[in-house]
PDB file of C-alpha atoms in Angstrom:
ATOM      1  CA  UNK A1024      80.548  98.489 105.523  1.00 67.00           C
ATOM      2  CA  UNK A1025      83.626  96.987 105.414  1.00 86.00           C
ATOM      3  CA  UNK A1026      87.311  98.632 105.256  1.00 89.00           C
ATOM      4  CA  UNK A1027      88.448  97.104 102.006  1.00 92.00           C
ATOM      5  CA  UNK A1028      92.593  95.917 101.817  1.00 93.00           C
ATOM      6  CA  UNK A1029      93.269  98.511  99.102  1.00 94.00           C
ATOM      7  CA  UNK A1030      91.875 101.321 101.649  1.00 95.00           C
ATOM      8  CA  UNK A1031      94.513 100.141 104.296  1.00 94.00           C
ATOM      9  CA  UNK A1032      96.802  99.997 102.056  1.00 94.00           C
ATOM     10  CA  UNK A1033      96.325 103.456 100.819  1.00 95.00           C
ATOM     11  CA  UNK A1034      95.966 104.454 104.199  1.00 94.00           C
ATOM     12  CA  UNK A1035      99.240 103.159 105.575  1.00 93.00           C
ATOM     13  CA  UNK A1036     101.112 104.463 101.983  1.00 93.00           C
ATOM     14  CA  UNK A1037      99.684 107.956 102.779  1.00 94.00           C
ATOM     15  CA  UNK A1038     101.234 107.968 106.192  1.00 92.00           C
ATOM     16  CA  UNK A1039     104.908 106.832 104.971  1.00 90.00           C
ATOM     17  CA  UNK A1040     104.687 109.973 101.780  1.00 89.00           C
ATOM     18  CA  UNK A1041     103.806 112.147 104.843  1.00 89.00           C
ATOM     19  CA  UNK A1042     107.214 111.113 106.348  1.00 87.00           C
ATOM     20  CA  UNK A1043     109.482 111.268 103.552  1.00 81.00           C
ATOM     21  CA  UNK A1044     108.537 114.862 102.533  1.00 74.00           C
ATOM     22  CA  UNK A1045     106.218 116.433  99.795  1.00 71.00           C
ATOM     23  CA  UNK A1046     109.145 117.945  97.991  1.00 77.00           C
ATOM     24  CA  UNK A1047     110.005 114.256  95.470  1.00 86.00           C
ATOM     25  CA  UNK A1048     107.641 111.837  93.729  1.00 92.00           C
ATOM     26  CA  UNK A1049     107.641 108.519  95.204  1.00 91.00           C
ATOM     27  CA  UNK A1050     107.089 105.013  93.526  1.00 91.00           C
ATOM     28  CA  UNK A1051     104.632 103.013  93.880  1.00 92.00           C
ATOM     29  CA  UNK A1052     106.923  99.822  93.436  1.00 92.00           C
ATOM     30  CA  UNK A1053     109.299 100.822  96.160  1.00 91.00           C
ATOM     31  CA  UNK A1054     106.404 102.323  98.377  1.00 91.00           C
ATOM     32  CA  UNK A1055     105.030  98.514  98.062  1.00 93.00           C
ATOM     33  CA  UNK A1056     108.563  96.781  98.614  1.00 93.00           C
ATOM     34  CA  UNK A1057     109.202  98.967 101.917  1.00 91.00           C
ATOM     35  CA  UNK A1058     105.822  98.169 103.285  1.00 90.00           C
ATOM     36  CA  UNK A1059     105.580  94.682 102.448  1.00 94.00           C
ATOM     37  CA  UNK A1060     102.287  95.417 100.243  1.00 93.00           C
ATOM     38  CA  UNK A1061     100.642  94.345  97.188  1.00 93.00           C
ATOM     39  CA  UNK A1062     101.868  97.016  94.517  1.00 93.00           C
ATOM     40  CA  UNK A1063      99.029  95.633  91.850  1.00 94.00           C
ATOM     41  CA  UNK A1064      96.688  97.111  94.580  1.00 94.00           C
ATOM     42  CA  UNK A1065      98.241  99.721  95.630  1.00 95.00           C
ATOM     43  CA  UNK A1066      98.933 101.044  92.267  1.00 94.00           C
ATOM     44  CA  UNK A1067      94.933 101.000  91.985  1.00 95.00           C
ATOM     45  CA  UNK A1068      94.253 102.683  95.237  1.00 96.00           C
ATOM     46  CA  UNK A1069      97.312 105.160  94.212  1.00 96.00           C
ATOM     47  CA  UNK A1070      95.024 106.173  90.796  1.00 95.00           C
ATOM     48  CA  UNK A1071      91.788 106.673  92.982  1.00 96.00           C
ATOM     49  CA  UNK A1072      93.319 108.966  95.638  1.00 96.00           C
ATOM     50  CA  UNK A1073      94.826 110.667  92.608  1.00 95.00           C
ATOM     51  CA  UNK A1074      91.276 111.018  91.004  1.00 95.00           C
ATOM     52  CA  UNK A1075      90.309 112.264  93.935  1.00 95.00           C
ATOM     53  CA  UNK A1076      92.439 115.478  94.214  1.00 95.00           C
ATOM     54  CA  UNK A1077      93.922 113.778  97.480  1.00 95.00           C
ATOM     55  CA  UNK A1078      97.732 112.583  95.025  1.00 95.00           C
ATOM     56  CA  UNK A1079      99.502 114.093  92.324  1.00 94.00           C
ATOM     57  CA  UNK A1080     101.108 111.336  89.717  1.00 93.00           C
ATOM     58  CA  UNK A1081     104.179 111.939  87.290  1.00 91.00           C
ATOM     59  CA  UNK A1082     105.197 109.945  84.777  1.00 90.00           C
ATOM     60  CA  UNK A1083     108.457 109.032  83.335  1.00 86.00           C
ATOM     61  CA  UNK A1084     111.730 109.028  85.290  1.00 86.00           C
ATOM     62  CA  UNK A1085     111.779 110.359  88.585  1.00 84.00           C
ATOM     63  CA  UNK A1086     107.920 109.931  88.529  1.00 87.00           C
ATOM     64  CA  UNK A1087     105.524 108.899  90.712  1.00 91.00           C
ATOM     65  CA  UNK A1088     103.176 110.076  93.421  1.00 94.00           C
ATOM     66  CA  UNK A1089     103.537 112.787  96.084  1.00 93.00           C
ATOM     67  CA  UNK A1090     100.905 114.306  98.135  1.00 93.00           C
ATOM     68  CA  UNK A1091      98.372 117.307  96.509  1.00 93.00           C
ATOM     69  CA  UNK A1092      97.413 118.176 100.254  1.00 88.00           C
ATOM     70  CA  UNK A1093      98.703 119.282 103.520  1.00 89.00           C
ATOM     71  CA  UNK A1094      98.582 115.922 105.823  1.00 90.00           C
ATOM     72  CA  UNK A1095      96.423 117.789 108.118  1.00 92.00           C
ATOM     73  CA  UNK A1096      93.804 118.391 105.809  1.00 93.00           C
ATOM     74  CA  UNK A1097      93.555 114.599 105.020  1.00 94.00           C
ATOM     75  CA  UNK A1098      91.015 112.385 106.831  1.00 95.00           C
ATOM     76  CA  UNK A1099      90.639 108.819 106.880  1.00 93.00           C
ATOM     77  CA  UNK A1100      87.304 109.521 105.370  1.00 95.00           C
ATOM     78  CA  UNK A1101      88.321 111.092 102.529  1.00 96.00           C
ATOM     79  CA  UNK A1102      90.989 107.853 101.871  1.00 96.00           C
ATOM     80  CA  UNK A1103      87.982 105.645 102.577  1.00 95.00           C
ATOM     81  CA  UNK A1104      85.902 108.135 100.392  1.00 95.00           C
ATOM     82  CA  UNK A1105      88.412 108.198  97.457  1.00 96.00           C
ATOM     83  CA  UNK A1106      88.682 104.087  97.503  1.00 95.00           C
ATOM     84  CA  UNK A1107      85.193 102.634  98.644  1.00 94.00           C
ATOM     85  CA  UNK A1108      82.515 105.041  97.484  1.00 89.00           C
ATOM     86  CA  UNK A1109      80.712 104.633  93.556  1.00 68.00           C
ATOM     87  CA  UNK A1110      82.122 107.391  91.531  1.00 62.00           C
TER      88      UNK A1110
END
């Protein structure tokens, strides 16, 4: 099976929230700008991992997405999980 774009991408956005902190929401838009990344896509893969537990979204000012998990208790298989596999 192949690793589809938007699971990179998800991957790779996962990694950068774990840097800047659980504490604030981050948005998608700027997550996209910083990381030179499609934000139609990631905003897709950004619903999924929320769907799957792995995100927490806000909406409205100050909103965005911030991690539900401890970093360590995320695996690349559960990104891959959240994005590739038939709900």
């Amino acid at each position: 099976m192949l690793i589809k774009k938007e699971t990179e991408y998800a991957a790779l956005s996962l990694i950068a929230l774990t840097k800047k902190g659980n504490d604030d929401f981050h948005d998608v838009k700027m997550l996209a700008k910083e990381h030179q990344l499609s934000e139609t896509l990631l905003a897709k893969a950004f619903q999924k991992l929320a769907v799957a537990g792995i995100v927490e979204s806000k909406v409205g000012p100050g909103g965005g997405f911030r991690l539900m998990k401890s970093p360590k208790e995320i695996s690349l298989w559960d990104i891959f999980e959240a994005i590739q596999m038939p709900n």
